[in-house]
Amino acid sequence: MNWKCKYIERHGVKMKYIKLSEENINEIVNAYIDYYNNCEGGCWTYEKAYKRIHQVMTIEDAECFVQYVDGELSGFVMGYYKEFDDLKAYFLEEIVIFADYQNNGYGTAFMAELERVVRENGVEHIELISVNDEHHMHFYKKMGFYAASNLAMMGKHFIE
């Protein structure tokens, strides 16, 4: 489904969804830096945040959206479609609901809209990697996600 803008009203709140694009990336990058550096203890620079977001939004078959609540930027989601031999999936790279909008149902509404869009595009499965804490696990489990028991997150960090 190729759409540029969609409006949804829930409980008297107007939510607007648009595609993440070159036209609005700077707004997202600046909000990303503000959120992660001031709320999560990050050390993002404009160049690093831009590169991270731009890399994902330009992946082949990327599906990335921005959410506005009553005209104010409230969050964004980045991900992309993945083909397998027996199904089409969507990999949710990141969903960010900015601090002033958390715990008000906007993340849940955003995920519902994302699921609607990707299902319309033939997706049968959504996968993601999440921070393993109570807050994130509660959010994803209430959305019907489960911890995969047949996969293990692997990593190797180089320290000099």
mmCIF file with all atom_site columns, C-alpha atoms in Angstrom:
data_model
loop_
_atom_site.group_PDB
_atom_site.id
_atom_site.type_symbol
_atom_site.label_atom_id
_atom_site.label_alt_id
_atom_site.label_comp_id
_atom_site.label_asym_id
_atom_site.label_entity_id
_atom_site.label_seq_id
_atom_site.pdbx_PDB_ins_code
_atom_site.Cartn_x
_atom_site.Cartn_y
_atom_site.Cartn_z
_atom_site.occupancy
_atom_site.B_iso_or_equiv
_atom_site.pdbx_formal_charge
_atom_site.auth_seq_id
_atom_site.auth_comp_id
_atom_site.auth_asym_id
_atom_site.auth_atom_id
_atom_site.pdbx_PDB_model_num
ATOM 1   C CA . MET A 1 1   ? 0.000   0.000   0.000  1.00 0.00 ? 1   MET A CA 1
ATOM 2   C CA . ASN A 1 2   ? 1.476   3.316   -1.009 1.00 0.00 ? 2   ASN A CA 1
ATOM 3   C CA . TRP A 1 3   ? -0.054  6.188   0.932  1.00 0.00 ? 3   TRP A CA 1
ATOM 4   C CA . LYS A 1 4   ? 1.318   9.529   1.992  1.00 0.00 ? 4   LYS A CA 1
ATOM 5   C CA . CYS A 1 5   ? -0.963  10.633  4.824  1.00 0.00 ? 5   CYS A CA 1
ATOM 6   C CA . LYS A 1 6   ? -3.677  9.127   7.004  1.00 0.00 ? 6   LYS A CA 1
ATOM 7   C CA . TYR A 1 7   ? -5.708  10.640  9.827  1.00 0.00 ? 7   TYR A CA 1
ATOM 8   C CA . ILE A 1 8   ? -7.227  8.652   12.688 1.00 0.00 ? 8   ILE A CA 1
ATOM 9   C CA . GLU A 1 9   ? -9.224  9.984   15.615 1.00 0.00 ? 9   GLU A CA 1
ATOM 10  C CA . ARG A 1 10  ? -9.391  8.001   18.862 1.00 0.00 ? 10  ARG A CA 1
ATOM 11  C CA . HIS A 1 11  ? -10.898 9.262   22.099 1.00 0.00 ? 11  HIS A CA 1
ATOM 12  C CA . GLY A 1 12  ? -10.998 12.827  20.806 1.00 0.00 ? 12  GLY A CA 1
ATOM 13  C CA . VAL A 1 13  ? -7.317  12.824  19.837 1.00 0.00 ? 13  VAL A CA 1
ATOM 14  C CA . LYS A 1 14  ? -6.360  13.325  16.200 1.00 0.00 ? 14  LYS A CA 1
ATOM 15  C CA . MET A 1 15  ? -3.437  11.217  15.026 1.00 0.00 ? 15  MET A CA 1
ATOM 16  C CA . LYS A 1 16  ? -1.789  11.784  11.677 1.00 0.00 ? 16  LYS A CA 1
ATOM 17  C CA . TYR A 1 17  ? 0.486   9.228   10.025 1.00 0.00 ? 17  TYR A CA 1
ATOM 18  C CA . ILE A 1 18  ? 2.827   10.100  7.173  1.00 0.00 ? 18  ILE A CA 1
ATOM 19  C CA . LYS A 1 19  ? 5.713   8.324   5.497  1.00 0.00 ? 19  LYS A CA 1
ATOM 20  C CA . LEU A 1 20  ? 9.192   9.039   6.802  1.00 0.00 ? 20  LEU A CA 1
ATOM 21  C CA . SER A 1 21  ? 10.941  10.759  3.895  1.00 0.00 ? 21  SER A CA 1
ATOM 22  C CA . GLU A 1 22  ? 13.748  13.080  2.905  1.00 0.00 ? 22  GLU A CA 1
ATOM 23  C CA . GLU A 1 23  ? 11.305  15.974  3.454  1.00 0.00 ? 23  GLU A CA 1
ATOM 24  C CA . ASN A 1 24  ? 10.740  15.236  7.156  1.00 0.00 ? 24  ASN A CA 1
ATOM 25  C CA . ILE A 1 25  ? 13.910  13.390  8.193  1.00 0.00 ? 25  ILE A CA 1
ATOM 26  C CA . ASN A 1 26  ? 15.516  16.459  9.819  1.00 0.00 ? 26  ASN A CA 1
ATOM 27  C CA . GLU A 1 27  ? 12.563  16.886  12.181 1.00 0.00 ? 27  GLU A CA 1
ATOM 28  C CA . ILE A 1 28  ? 12.820  13.220  13.156 1.00 0.00 ? 28  ILE A CA 1
ATOM 29  C CA . VAL A 1 29  ? 16.598  13.316  13.598 1.00 0.00 ? 29  VAL A CA 1
ATOM 30  C CA . ASN A 1 30  ? 16.420  16.347  15.895 1.00 0.00 ? 30  ASN A CA 1
ATOM 31  C CA . ALA A 1 31  ? 13.634  14.801  17.988 1.00 0.00 ? 31  ALA A CA 1
ATOM 32  C CA . TYR A 1 32  ? 15.548  11.489  18.141 1.00 0.00 ? 32  TYR A CA 1
ATOM 33  C CA . ILE A 1 33  ? 18.668  13.239  19.441 1.00 0.00 ? 33  ILE A CA 1
ATOM 34  C CA . ASP A 1 34  ? 16.661  15.233  21.987 1.00 0.00 ? 34  ASP A CA 1
ATOM 35  C CA . TYR A 1 35  ? 14.837  12.143  23.260 1.00 0.00 ? 35  TYR A CA 1
ATOM 36  C CA . TYR A 1 36  ? 17.776  9.753   23.481 1.00 0.00 ? 36  TYR A CA 1
ATOM 37  C CA . ASN A 1 37  ? 20.315  12.274  24.789 1.00 0.00 ? 37  ASN A CA 1
ATOM 38  C CA . ASN A 1 38  ? 17.994  13.883  27.357 1.00 0.00 ? 38  ASN A CA 1
ATOM 39  C CA . CYS A 1 39  ? 15.820  10.932  28.405 1.00 0.00 ? 39  CYS A CA 1
ATOM 40  C CA . GLU A 1 40  ? 17.940  7.827   27.797 1.00 0.00 ? 40  GLU A CA 1
ATOM 41  C CA . GLY A 1 41  ? 21.475  9.076   28.516 1.00 0.00 ? 41  GLY A CA 1
ATOM 42  C CA . GLY A 1 42  ? 22.599  8.801   24.897 1.00 0.00 ? 42  GLY A CA 1
ATOM 43  C CA . CYS A 1 43  ? 25.352  10.726  23.152 1.00 0.00 ? 43  CYS A CA 1
ATOM 44  C CA . TRP A 1 44  ? 23.929  11.026  19.632 1.00 0.00 ? 44  TRP A CA 1
ATOM 45  C CA . THR A 1 45  ? 25.310  13.601  17.229 1.00 0.00 ? 45  THR A CA 1
ATOM 46  C CA . TYR A 1 46  ? 23.294  14.884  14.297 1.00 0.00 ? 46  TYR A CA 1
ATOM 47  C CA . GLU A 1 47  ? 25.513  12.999  11.830 1.00 0.00 ? 47  GLU A CA 1
ATOM 48  C CA . LYS A 1 48  ? 25.178  9.642   13.624 1.00 0.00 ? 48  LYS A CA 1
ATOM 49  C CA . ALA A 1 49  ? 21.420  9.940   14.181 1.00 0.00 ? 49  ALA A CA 1
ATOM 50  C CA . TYR A 1 50  ? 20.851  11.021  10.568 1.00 0.00 ? 50  TYR A CA 1
ATOM 51  C CA . LYS A 1 51  ? 22.908  8.105   9.275  1.00 0.00 ? 51  LYS A CA 1
ATOM 52  C CA . ARG A 1 52  ? 21.050  5.581   11.486 1.00 0.00 ? 52  ARG A CA 1
ATOM 53  C CA . ILE A 1 53  ? 17.601  6.758   10.429 1.00 0.00 ? 53  ILE A CA 1
ATOM 54  C CA . HIS A 1 54  ? 18.541  7.313   6.783  1.00 0.00 ? 54  HIS A CA 1
ATOM 55  C CA . GLN A 1 55  ? 20.101  3.835   6.527  1.00 0.00 ? 55  GLN A CA 1
ATOM 56  C CA . VAL A 1 56  ? 16.886  2.159   7.600  1.00 0.00 ? 56  VAL A CA 1
ATOM 57  C CA . MET A 1 57  ? 14.506  4.348   5.599  1.00 0.00 ? 57  MET A CA 1
ATOM 58  C CA . THR A 1 58  ? 16.479  3.692   2.396  1.00 0.00 ? 58  THR A CA 1
ATOM 59  C CA . ILE A 1 59  ? 16.667  -0.105  2.751  1.00 0.00 ? 59  ILE A CA 1
ATOM 60  C CA . GLU A 1 60  ? 14.923  -1.838  -0.123 1.00 0.00 ? 60  GLU A CA 1
ATOM 61  C CA . ASP A 1 61  ? 11.270  -2.388  0.852  1.00 0.00 ? 61  ASP A CA 1
ATOM 62  C CA . ALA A 1 62  ? 11.493  -0.056  3.865  1.00 0.00 ? 62  ALA A CA 1
ATOM 63  C CA . GLU A 1 63  ? 8.193   0.951   5.479  1.00 0.00 ? 63  GLU A CA 1
ATOM 64  C CA . CYS A 1 64  ? 8.732   3.845   7.887  1.00 0.00 ? 64  CYS A CA 1
ATOM 65  C CA . PHE A 1 65  ? 6.120   6.222   9.330  1.00 0.00 ? 65  PHE A CA 1
ATOM 66  C CA . VAL A 1 66  ? 5.870   9.317   11.478 1.00 0.00 ? 66  VAL A CA 1
ATOM 67  C CA . GLN A 1 67  ? 3.062   9.912   13.992 1.00 0.00 ? 67  GLN A CA 1
ATOM 68  C CA . TYR A 1 68  ? 1.660   13.306  14.984 1.00 0.00 ? 68  TYR A CA 1
ATOM 69  C CA . VAL A 1 69  ? -0.807  13.792  17.833 1.00 0.00 ? 69  VAL A CA 1
ATOM 70  C CA . ASP A 1 70  ? -2.940  16.930  17.585 1.00 0.00 ? 70  ASP A CA 1
ATOM 71  C CA . GLY A 1 71  ? -0.381  18.326  15.139 1.00 0.00 ? 71  GLY A CA 1
ATOM 72  C CA . GLU A 1 72  ? 2.688   17.632  17.302 1.00 0.00 ? 72  GLU A CA 1
ATOM 73  C CA . LEU A 1 73  ? 5.386   15.066  16.491 1.00 0.00 ? 73  LEU A CA 1
ATOM 74  C CA . SER A 1 74  ? 4.848   12.146  18.871 1.00 0.00 ? 74  SER A CA 1
ATOM 75  C CA . GLY A 1 75  ? 6.959   9.343   17.414 1.00 0.00 ? 75  GLY A CA 1
ATOM 76  C CA . PHE A 1 76  ? 8.090   7.293   14.456 1.00 0.00 ? 76  PHE A CA 1
ATOM 77  C CA . VAL A 1 77  ? 8.559   3.709   13.384 1.00 0.00 ? 77  VAL A CA 1
ATOM 78  C CA . MET A 1 78  ? 11.181  2.206   11.063 1.00 0.00 ? 78  MET A CA 1
ATOM 79  C CA . GLY A 1 79  ? 11.310  -1.208  9.480  1.00 0.00 ? 79  GLY A CA 1
ATOM 80  C CA . TYR A 1 80  ? 11.287  -3.163  6.266  1.00 0.00 ? 80  TYR A CA 1
ATOM 81  C CA . TYR A 1 81  ? 9.706   -6.120  4.536  1.00 0.00 ? 81  TYR A CA 1
ATOM 82  C CA . LYS A 1 82  ? 11.600  -9.421  4.417  1.00 0.00 ? 82  LYS A CA 1
ATOM 83  C CA . GLU A 1 83  ? 10.963  -12.313 2.070  1.00 0.00 ? 83  GLU A CA 1
ATOM 84  C CA . PHE A 1 84  ? 11.241  -15.929 3.205  1.00 0.00 ? 84  PHE A CA 1
ATOM 85  C CA . ASP A 1 85  ? 10.517  -19.143 1.344  1.00 0.00 ? 85  ASP A CA 1
ATOM 86  C CA . ASP A 1 86  ? 7.181   -19.617 3.086  1.00 0.00 ? 86  ASP A CA 1
ATOM 87  C CA . LEU A 1 87  ? 6.041   -16.128 4.137  1.00 0.00 ? 87  LEU A CA 1
ATOM 88  C CA . LYS A 1 88  ? 6.530   -12.403 3.947  1.00 0.00 ? 88  LYS A CA 1
ATOM 89  C CA . ALA A 1 89  ? 7.586   -10.692 7.189  1.00 0.00 ? 89  ALA A CA 1
ATOM 90  C CA . TYR A 1 90  ? 8.173   -7.183  8.462  1.00 0.00 ? 90  TYR A CA 1
ATOM 91  C CA . PHE A 1 91  ? 11.215  -6.463  10.612 1.00 0.00 ? 91  PHE A CA 1
ATOM 92  C CA . LEU A 1 92  ? 10.450  -3.681  13.080 1.00 0.00 ? 92  LEU A CA 1
ATOM 93  C CA . GLU A 1 93  ? 13.796  -1.978  13.476 1.00 0.00 ? 93  GLU A CA 1
ATOM 94  C CA . GLU A 1 94  ? 12.637  0.686   15.896 1.00 0.00 ? 94  GLU A CA 1
ATOM 95  C CA . ILE A 1 95  ? 9.569   2.369   17.303 1.00 0.00 ? 95  ILE A CA 1
ATOM 96  C CA . VAL A 1 96  ? 10.071  5.562   19.271 1.00 0.00 ? 96  VAL A CA 1
ATOM 97  C CA . ILE A 1 97  ? 7.317   7.344   21.140 1.00 0.00 ? 97  ILE A CA 1
ATOM 98  C CA . PHE A 1 98  ? 8.752   10.568  22.510 1.00 0.00 ? 98  PHE A CA 1
ATOM 99  C CA . ALA A 1 99  ? 8.680   11.142  26.286 1.00 0.00 ? 99  ALA A CA 1
ATOM 100 C CA . ASP A 1 100 ? 5.696   13.531  26.458 1.00 0.00 ? 100 ASP A CA 1
ATOM 101 C CA . TYR A 1 101 ? 3.532   10.988  24.613 1.00 0.00 ? 101 TYR A CA 1
ATOM 102 C CA . GLN A 1 102 ? 4.476   7.753   26.377 1.00 0.00 ? 102 GLN A CA 1
ATOM 103 C CA . ASN A 1 103 ? 1.958   5.809   28.485 1.00 0.00 ? 103 ASN A CA 1
ATOM 104 C CA . ASN A 1 104 ? -1.036  7.409   26.760 1.00 0.00 ? 104 ASN A CA 1
ATOM 105 C CA . GLY A 1 105 ? -1.851  4.700   24.202 1.00 0.00 ? 105 GLY A CA 1
ATOM 106 C CA . TYR A 1 106 ? -0.069  6.371   21.278 1.00 0.00 ? 106 TYR A CA 1
ATOM 107 C CA . GLY A 1 107 ? 2.439   3.538   20.902 1.00 0.00 ? 107 GLY A CA 1
ATOM 108 C CA . THR A 1 108 ? -0.387  1.005   20.902 1.00 0.00 ? 108 THR A CA 1
ATOM 109 C CA . ALA A 1 109 ? -2.298  3.043   18.322 1.00 0.00 ? 109 ALA A CA 1
ATOM 110 C CA . PHE A 1 110 ? 0.847   3.365   16.208 1.00 0.00 ? 110 PHE A CA 1
ATOM 111 C CA . MET A 1 111 ? 1.497   -0.377  16.315 1.00 0.00 ? 111 MET A CA 1
ATOM 112 C CA . ALA A 1 112 ? -2.121  -1.080  15.346 1.00 0.00 ? 112 ALA A CA 1
ATOM 113 C CA . GLU A 1 113 ? -1.781  1.216   12.333 1.00 0.00 ? 113 GLU A CA 1
ATOM 114 C CA . LEU A 1 114 ? 1.555   -0.353  11.381 1.00 0.00 ? 114 LEU A CA 1
ATOM 115 C CA . GLU A 1 115 ? 0.051   -3.835  11.626 1.00 0.00 ? 115 GLU A CA 1
ATOM 116 C CA . ARG A 1 116 ? -2.878  -2.774  9.443  1.00 0.00 ? 116 ARG A CA 1
ATOM 117 C CA . VAL A 1 117 ? -0.548  -1.428  6.744  1.00 0.00 ? 117 VAL A CA 1
ATOM 118 C CA . VAL A 1 118 ? 1.860   -4.354  6.685  1.00 0.00 ? 118 VAL A CA 1
ATOM 119 C CA . ARG A 1 119 ? -0.965  -6.906  6.685  1.00 0.00 ? 119 ARG A CA 1
ATOM 120 C CA . GLU A 1 120 ? -2.478  -5.133  3.682  1.00 0.00 ? 120 GLU A CA 1
ATOM 121 C CA . ASN A 1 121 ? 0.910   -5.658  2.031  1.00 0.00 ? 121 ASN A CA 1
ATOM 122 C CA . GLY A 1 122 ? 0.827   -9.431  2.580  1.00 0.00 ? 122 GLY A CA 1
ATOM 123 C CA . VAL A 1 123 ? 2.820   -9.693  5.800  1.00 0.00 ? 123 VAL A CA 1
ATOM 124 C CA . GLU A 1 124 ? 2.133   -12.755 7.946  1.00 0.00 ? 124 GLU A CA 1
ATOM 125 C CA . HIS A 1 125 ? 4.732   -12.162 10.658 1.00 0.00 ? 125 HIS A CA 1
ATOM 126 C CA . ILE A 1 126 ? 6.366   -9.216  12.433 1.00 0.00 ? 126 ILE A CA 1
ATOM 127 C CA . GLU A 1 127 ? 9.715   -9.663  14.122 1.00 0.00 ? 127 GLU A CA 1
ATOM 128 C CA . LEU A 1 128 ? 11.787  -7.328  16.261 1.00 0.00 ? 128 LEU A CA 1
ATOM 129 C CA . ILE A 1 129 ? 14.603  -7.187  18.766 1.00 0.00 ? 129 ILE A CA 1
ATOM 130 C CA . SER A 1 130 ? 13.667  -5.466  22.012 1.00 0.00 ? 130 SER A CA 1
ATOM 131 C CA . VAL A 1 131 ? 15.326  -4.220  25.144 1.00 0.00 ? 131 VAL A CA 1
ATOM 132 C CA . ASN A 1 132 ? 14.694  -6.949  27.711 1.00 0.00 ? 132 ASN A CA 1
ATOM 133 C CA . ASP A 1 133 ? 13.094  -4.967  30.524 1.00 0.00 ? 133 ASP A CA 1
ATOM 134 C CA . GLU A 1 134 ? 9.671   -4.963  32.137 1.00 0.00 ? 134 GLU A CA 1
ATOM 135 C CA . HIS A 1 135 ? 8.442   -1.817  30.342 1.00 0.00 ? 135 HIS A CA 1
ATOM 136 C CA . HIS A 1 136 ? 9.258   -3.061  26.822 1.00 0.00 ? 136 HIS A CA 1
ATOM 137 C CA . MET A 1 137 ? 8.146   -6.643  27.473 1.00 0.00 ? 137 MET A CA 1
ATOM 138 C CA . HIS A 1 138 ? 4.796   -5.438  28.825 1.00 0.00 ? 138 HIS A CA 1
ATOM 139 C CA . PHE A 1 139 ? 4.233   -3.235  25.765 1.00 0.00 ? 139 PHE A CA 1
ATOM 140 C CA . TYR A 1 140 ? 5.017   -5.928  23.199 1.00 0.00 ? 140 TYR A CA 1
ATOM 141 C CA . LYS A 1 141 ? 3.224   -8.744  25.024 1.00 0.00 ? 141 LYS A CA 1
ATOM 142 C CA . LYS A 1 142 ? 0.000   -6.724  25.253 1.00 0.00 ? 142 LYS A CA 1
ATOM 143 C CA . MET A 1 143 ? 0.287   -6.303  21.462 1.00 0.00 ? 143 MET A CA 1
ATOM 144 C CA . GLY A 1 144 ? 0.435   -10.106 21.058 1.00 0.00 ? 144 GLY A CA 1
ATOM 145 C CA . PHE A 1 145 ? 4.198   -10.506 20.614 1.00 0.00 ? 145 PHE A CA 1
ATOM 146 C CA . TYR A 1 146 ? 6.078   -13.383 22.230 1.00 0.00 ? 146 TYR A CA 1
ATOM 147 C CA . ALA A 1 147 ? 9.722   -14.089 22.985 1.00 0.00 ? 147 ALA A CA 1
ATOM 148 C CA . ALA A 1 148 ? 11.038  -16.492 20.367 1.00 0.00 ? 148 ALA A CA 1
ATOM 149 C CA . SER A 1 149 ? 12.434  -19.629 21.951 1.00 0.00 ? 149 SER A CA 1
ATOM 150 C CA . ASN A 1 150 ? 14.157  -20.878 18.814 1.00 0.00 ? 150 ASN A CA 1
ATOM 151 C CA . LEU A 1 151 ? 16.431  -17.843 18.302 1.00 0.00 ? 151 LEU A CA 1
ATOM 152 C CA . ALA A 1 152 ? 19.244  -16.310 20.309 1.00 0.00 ? 152 ALA A CA 1
ATOM 153 C CA . MET A 1 153 ? 20.520  -12.760 19.976 1.00 0.00 ? 153 MET A CA 1
ATOM 154 C CA . MET A 1 154 ? 24.245  -12.996 19.310 1.00 0.00 ? 154 MET A CA 1
ATOM 155 C CA . GLY A 1 155 ? 26.860  -10.278 19.433 1.00 0.00 ? 155 GLY A CA 1
ATOM 156 C CA . LYS A 1 156 ? 30.561  -9.666  19.533 1.00 0.00 ? 156 LYS A CA 1
ATOM 157 C CA . HIS A 1 157 ? 31.998  -6.398  20.805 1.00 0.00 ? 157 HIS A CA 1
ATOM 158 C CA . PHE A 1 158 ? 35.521  -5.305  19.918 1.00 0.00 ? 158 PHE A CA 1
ATOM 159 C CA . ILE A 1 159 ? 37.380  -3.540  22.720 1.00 0.00 ? 159 ILE A CA 1
ATOM 160 C CA . GLU A 1 160 ? 40.801  -2.073  22.184 1.00 0.00 ? 160 GLU A CA 1
#
